[in-house]
mmCIF file of C-alpha atoms in Angstrom:
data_model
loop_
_atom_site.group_PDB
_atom_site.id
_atom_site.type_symbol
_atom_site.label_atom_id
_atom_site.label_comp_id
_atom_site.label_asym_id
_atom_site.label_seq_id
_atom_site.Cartn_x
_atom_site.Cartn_y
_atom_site.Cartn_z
ATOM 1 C CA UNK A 1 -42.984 -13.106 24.452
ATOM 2 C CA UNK A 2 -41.781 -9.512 25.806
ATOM 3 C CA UNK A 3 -41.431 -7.271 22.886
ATOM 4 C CA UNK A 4 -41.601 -3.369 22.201
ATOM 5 C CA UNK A 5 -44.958 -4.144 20.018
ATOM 6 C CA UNK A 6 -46.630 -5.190 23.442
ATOM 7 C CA UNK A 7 -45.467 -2.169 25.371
ATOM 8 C CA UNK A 8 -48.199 -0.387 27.635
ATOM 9 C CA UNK A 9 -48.099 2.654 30.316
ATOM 10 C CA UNK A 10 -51.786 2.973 31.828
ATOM 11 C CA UNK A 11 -52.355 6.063 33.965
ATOM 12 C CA UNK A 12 -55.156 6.142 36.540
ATOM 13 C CA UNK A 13 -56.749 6.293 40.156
ATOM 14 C CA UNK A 14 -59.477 4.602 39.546
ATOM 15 C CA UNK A 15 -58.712 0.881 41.492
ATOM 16 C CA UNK A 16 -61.766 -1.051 39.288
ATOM 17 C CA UNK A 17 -60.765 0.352 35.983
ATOM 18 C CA UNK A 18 -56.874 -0.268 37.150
ATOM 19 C CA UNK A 19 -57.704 -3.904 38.185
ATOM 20 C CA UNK A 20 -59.711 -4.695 34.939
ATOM 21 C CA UNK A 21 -57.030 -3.298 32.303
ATOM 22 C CA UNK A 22 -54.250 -5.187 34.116
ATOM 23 C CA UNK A 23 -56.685 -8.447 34.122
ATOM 24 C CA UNK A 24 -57.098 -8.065 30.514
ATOM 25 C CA UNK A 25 -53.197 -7.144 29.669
ATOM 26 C CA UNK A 26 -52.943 -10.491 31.471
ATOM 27 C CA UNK A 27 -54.985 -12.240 29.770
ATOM 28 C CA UNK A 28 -53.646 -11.327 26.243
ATOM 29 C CA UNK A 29 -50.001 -12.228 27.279
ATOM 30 C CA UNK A 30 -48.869 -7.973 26.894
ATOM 31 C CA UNK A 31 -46.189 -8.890 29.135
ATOM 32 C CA UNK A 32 -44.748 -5.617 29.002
ATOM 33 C CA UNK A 33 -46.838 -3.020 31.000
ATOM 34 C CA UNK A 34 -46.757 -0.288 33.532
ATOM 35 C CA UNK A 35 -49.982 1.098 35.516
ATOM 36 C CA UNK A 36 -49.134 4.273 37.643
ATOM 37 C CA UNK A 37 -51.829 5.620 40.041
ATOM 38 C CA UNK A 38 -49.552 8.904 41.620
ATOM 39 C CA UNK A 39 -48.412 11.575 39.633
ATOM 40 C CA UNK A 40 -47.832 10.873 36.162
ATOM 41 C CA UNK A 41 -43.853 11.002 35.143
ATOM 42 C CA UNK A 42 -42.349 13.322 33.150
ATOM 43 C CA UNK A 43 -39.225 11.779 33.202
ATOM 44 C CA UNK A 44 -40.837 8.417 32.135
ATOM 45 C CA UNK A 45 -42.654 9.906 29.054
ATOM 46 C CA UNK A 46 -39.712 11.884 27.815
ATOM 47 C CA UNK A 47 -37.224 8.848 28.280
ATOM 48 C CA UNK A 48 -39.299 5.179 27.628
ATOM 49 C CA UNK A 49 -40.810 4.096 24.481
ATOM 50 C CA UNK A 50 -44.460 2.948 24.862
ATOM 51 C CA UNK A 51 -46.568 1.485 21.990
ATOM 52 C CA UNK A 52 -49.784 1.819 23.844
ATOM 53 C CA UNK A 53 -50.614 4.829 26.329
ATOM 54 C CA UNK A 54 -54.012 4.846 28.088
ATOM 55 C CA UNK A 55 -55.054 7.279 29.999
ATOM 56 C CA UNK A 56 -58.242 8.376 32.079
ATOM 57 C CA UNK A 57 -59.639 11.124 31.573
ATOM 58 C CA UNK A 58 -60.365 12.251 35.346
ATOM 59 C CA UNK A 59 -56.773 12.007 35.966
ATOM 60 C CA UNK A 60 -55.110 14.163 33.350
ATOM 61 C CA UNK A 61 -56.271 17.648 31.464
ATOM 62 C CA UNK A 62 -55.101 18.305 28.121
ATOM 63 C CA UNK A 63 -52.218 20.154 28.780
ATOM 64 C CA UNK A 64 -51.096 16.857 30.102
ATOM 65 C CA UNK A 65 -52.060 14.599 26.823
ATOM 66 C CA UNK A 66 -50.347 17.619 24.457
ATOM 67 C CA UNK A 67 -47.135 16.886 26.780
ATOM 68 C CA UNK A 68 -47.734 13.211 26.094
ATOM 69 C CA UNK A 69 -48.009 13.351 22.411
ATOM 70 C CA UNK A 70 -45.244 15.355 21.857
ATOM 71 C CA UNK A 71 -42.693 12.981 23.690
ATOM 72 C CA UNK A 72 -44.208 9.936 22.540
ATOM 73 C CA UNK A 73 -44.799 10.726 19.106
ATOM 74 C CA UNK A 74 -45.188 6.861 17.694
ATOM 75 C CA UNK A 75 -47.347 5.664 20.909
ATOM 76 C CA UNK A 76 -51.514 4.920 20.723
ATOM 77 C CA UNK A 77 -52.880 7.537 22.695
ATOM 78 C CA UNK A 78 -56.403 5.816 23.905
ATOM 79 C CA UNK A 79 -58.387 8.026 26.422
ATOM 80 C CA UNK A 80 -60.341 5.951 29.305
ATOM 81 C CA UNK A 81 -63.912 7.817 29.847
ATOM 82 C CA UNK A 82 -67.154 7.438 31.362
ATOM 83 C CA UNK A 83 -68.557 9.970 28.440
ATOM 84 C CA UNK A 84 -69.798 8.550 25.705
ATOM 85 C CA UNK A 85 -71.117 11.553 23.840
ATOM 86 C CA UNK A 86 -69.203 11.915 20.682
ATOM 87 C CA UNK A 87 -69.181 15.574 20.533
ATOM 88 C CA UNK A 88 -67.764 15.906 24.039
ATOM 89 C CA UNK A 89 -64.388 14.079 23.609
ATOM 90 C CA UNK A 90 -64.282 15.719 20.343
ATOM 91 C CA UNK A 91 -61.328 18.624 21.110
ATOM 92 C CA UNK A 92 -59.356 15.660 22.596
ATOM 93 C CA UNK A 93 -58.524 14.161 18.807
ATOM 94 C CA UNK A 94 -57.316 17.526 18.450
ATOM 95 C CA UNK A 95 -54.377 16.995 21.342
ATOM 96 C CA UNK A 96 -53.002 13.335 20.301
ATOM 97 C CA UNK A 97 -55.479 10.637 21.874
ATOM 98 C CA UNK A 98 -56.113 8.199 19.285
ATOM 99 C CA UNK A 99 -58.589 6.494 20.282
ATOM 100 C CA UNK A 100 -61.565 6.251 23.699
ATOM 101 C CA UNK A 101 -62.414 3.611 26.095
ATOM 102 C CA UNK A 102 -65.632 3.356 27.910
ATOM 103 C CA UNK A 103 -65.724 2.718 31.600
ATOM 104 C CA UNK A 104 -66.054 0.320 32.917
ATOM 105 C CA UNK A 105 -63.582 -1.553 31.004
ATOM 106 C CA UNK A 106 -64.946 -4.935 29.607
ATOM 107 C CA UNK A 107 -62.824 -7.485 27.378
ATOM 108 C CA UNK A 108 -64.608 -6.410 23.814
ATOM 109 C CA UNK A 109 -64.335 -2.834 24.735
ATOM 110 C CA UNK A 110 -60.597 -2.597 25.528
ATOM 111 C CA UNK A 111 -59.409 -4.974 22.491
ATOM 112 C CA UNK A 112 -61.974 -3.070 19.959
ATOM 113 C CA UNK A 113 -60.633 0.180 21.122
ATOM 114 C CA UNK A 114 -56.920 -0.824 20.585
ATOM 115 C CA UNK A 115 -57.877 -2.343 17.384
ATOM 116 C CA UNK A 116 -59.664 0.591 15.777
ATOM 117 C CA UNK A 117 -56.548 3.177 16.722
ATOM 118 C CA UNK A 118 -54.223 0.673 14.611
ATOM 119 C CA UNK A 119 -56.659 1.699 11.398
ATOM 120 C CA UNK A 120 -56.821 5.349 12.800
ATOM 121 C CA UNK A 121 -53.063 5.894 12.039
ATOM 122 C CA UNK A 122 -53.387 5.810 8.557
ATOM 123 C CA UNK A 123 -56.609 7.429 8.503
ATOM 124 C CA UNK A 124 -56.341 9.631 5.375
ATOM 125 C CA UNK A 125 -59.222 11.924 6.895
ATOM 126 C CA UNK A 126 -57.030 12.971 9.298
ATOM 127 C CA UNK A 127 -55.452 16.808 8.359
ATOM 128 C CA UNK A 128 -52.255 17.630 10.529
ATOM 129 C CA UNK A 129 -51.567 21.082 11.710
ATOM 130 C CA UNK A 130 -48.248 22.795 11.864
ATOM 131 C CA UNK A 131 -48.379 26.056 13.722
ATOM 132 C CA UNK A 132 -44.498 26.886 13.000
ATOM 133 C CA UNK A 133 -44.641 25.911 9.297
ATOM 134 C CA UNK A 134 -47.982 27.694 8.732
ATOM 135 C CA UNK A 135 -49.137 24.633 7.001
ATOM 136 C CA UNK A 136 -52.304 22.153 7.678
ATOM 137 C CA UNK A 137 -51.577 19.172 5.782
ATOM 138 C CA UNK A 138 -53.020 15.732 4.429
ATOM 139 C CA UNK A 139 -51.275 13.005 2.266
ATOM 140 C CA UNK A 140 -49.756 15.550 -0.735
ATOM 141 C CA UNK A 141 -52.014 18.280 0.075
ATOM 142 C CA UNK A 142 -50.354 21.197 1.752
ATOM 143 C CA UNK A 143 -52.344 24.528 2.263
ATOM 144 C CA UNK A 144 -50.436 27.295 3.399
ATOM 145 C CA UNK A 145 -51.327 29.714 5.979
ATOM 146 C CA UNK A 146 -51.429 33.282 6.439
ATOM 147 C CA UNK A 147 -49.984 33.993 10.349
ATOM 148 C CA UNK A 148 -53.920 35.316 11.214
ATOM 149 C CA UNK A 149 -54.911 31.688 9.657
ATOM 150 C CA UNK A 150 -52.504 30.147 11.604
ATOM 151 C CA UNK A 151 -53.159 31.917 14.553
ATOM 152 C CA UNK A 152 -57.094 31.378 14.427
ATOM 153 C CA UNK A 153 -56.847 27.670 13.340
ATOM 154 C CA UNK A 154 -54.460 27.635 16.525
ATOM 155 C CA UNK A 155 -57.074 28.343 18.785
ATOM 156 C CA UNK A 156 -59.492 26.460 17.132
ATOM 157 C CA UNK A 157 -57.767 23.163 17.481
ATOM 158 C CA UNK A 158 -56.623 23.576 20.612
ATOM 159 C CA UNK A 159 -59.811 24.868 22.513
ATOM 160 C CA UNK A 160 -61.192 23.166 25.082
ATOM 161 C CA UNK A 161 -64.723 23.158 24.035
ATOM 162 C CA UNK A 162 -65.683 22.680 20.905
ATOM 163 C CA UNK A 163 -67.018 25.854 19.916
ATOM 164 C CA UNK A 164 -65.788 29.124 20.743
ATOM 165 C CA UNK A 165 -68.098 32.490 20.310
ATOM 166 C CA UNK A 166 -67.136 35.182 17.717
ATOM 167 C CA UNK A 167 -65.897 37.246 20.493
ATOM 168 C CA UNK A 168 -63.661 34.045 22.281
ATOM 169 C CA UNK A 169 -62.139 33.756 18.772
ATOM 170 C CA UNK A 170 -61.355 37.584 18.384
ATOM 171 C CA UNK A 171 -60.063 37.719 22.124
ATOM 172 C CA UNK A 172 -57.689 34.738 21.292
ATOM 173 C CA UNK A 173 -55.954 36.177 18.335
ATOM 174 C CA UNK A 174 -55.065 39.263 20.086
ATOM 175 C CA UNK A 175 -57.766 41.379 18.903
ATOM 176 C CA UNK A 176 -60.965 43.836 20.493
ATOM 177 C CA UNK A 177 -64.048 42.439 19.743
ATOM 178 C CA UNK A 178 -65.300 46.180 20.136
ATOM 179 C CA UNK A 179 -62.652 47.373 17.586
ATOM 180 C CA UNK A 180 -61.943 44.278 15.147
ATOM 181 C CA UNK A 181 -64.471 43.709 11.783
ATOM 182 C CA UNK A 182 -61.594 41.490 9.367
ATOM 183 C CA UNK A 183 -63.153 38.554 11.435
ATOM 184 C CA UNK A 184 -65.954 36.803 9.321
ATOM 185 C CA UNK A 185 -63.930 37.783 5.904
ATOM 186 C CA UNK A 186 -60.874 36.114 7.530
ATOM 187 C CA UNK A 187 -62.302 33.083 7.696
ATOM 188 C CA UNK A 188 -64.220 33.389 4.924
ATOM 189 C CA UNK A 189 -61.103 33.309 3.224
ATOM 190 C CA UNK A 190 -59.728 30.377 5.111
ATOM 191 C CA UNK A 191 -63.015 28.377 3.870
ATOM 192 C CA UNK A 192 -62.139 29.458 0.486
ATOM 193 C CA UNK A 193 -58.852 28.160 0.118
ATOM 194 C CA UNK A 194 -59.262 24.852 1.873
ATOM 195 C CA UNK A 195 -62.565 24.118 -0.414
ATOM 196 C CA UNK A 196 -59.883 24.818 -3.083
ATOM 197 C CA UNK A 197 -57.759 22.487 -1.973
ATOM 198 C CA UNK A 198 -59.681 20.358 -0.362
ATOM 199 C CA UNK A 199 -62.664 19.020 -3.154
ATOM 200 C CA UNK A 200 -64.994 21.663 -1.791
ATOM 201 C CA UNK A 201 -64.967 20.668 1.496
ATOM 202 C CA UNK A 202 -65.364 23.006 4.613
ATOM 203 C CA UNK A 203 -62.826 23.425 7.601
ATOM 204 C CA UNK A 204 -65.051 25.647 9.872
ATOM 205 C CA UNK A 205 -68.363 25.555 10.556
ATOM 206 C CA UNK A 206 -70.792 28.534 11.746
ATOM 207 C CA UNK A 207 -72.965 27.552 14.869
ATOM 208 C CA UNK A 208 -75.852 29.191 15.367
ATOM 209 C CA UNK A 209 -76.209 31.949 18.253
ATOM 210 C CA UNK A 210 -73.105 30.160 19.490
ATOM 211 C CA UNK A 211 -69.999 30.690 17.755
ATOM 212 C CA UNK A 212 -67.390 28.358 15.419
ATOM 213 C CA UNK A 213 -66.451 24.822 15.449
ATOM 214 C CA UNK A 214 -64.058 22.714 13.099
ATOM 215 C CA UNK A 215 -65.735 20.351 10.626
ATOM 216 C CA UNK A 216 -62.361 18.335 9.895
ATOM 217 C CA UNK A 217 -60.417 15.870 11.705
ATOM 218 C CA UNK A 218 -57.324 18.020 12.944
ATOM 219 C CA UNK A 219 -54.608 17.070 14.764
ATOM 220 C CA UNK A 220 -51.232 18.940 15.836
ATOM 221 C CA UNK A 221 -48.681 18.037 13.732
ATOM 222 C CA UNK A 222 -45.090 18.881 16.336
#
């Protein structure tokens, strides 16, 4: 039966992965399913309602899953990806995708990966940032922000890579590296209040030689 629980847009080039999702959407009677190969449409996301978005990741940047998430606000964001190294699809969590598939696309693989983003909604480990409230948020914890907070959490969550230097960090929040020392007591602050708030928990963590990273689950709350 054709109903808006079974509603899928799948964006890519790649003909084998194309050919296998479609199999499988076959298969498991999702009647209700799109698969674009050309430019992905604006006008689509802002207008239809999708349950389900997948989306590889040779074909779109993150600018284009941020533009994604905040049209399609109630949809399962799952990224399609040769990489299976954790810590490199990390900063996408951070921009709305729910949930990865590894290519190539087998039966277990696709229905495990739709399966586990269902759980992920309600994931209570999940903290959700609000850059115009000042506020990162999870369940009835709210910890407000100072605008430097906000600002450097900002760039944190929506880096990239997964670690930016000391001097990336200043650069980003307006500041010269050369002239700027409130950087390290900034955040030590930051630490501070969300181990308050947070059972003692950290929110940033200091890599060695290389810069900062995030040690929570973040994602953009629009």
């Amino acid at each position: 039966m054709n109903t808006p629980n079974n509603s899928f847009l799948i964006f890519t080039r790649d003909q084998l992965a194309r050919q296998a999702i479609e199999s499988l959407l076959a298969q498991r009677l999702y009647l209700s399913f799109e698969i674009e190969s050309g430019k992905l449409s604006s006008e689509r996301i802002r207008k239809s309602r999708f349950t389900h978005i997948l989306l590889d990741q040779a074909d779109i940047s993150l600018s284009d899953v941020s533009f994604i998430r905040k049209n399609q606000k109630d949809a399962e964001i799952i990224l399609i990806t040769p990489n299976s190294e954790p810590s490199e699809l990390h900063h996408f969590s951070h921009f709305g995708v729910d949930g990865f598939l590894k290519k190539p696309v087998a039966d277990e693989e696709f229905i495990s990966a739709v399966s586990r983003v269902k759980e992920f909604q309600g994931n209570p480990d999940i903290w959700w940032f609000n850059a115009d409230d000042r506020t990162l948020v999870k369940e009835d914890i709210t910890i407000p922000l100072t605008g430097t907070e906000s600002l450097m959490l900002t760039q944190l969550v929506l880096s990239d890579r997964r670690v930016l230097s000391k001097n990336d960090l200043i650069l980003r929040i307006d500041k010269d590296p050369e002239q700027y020392s409130g950087l390290e007591m900034c955040l030590s602050r930051l630490q501070k209040k969300f181990k308050t708030a947070a059972n003692g928990e950290r929110l940033v963590r200091s890599v060695r030689n290389r810069g900062y990273c995030l040690a929570q689950r973040i994602r953009v709350a629009y």
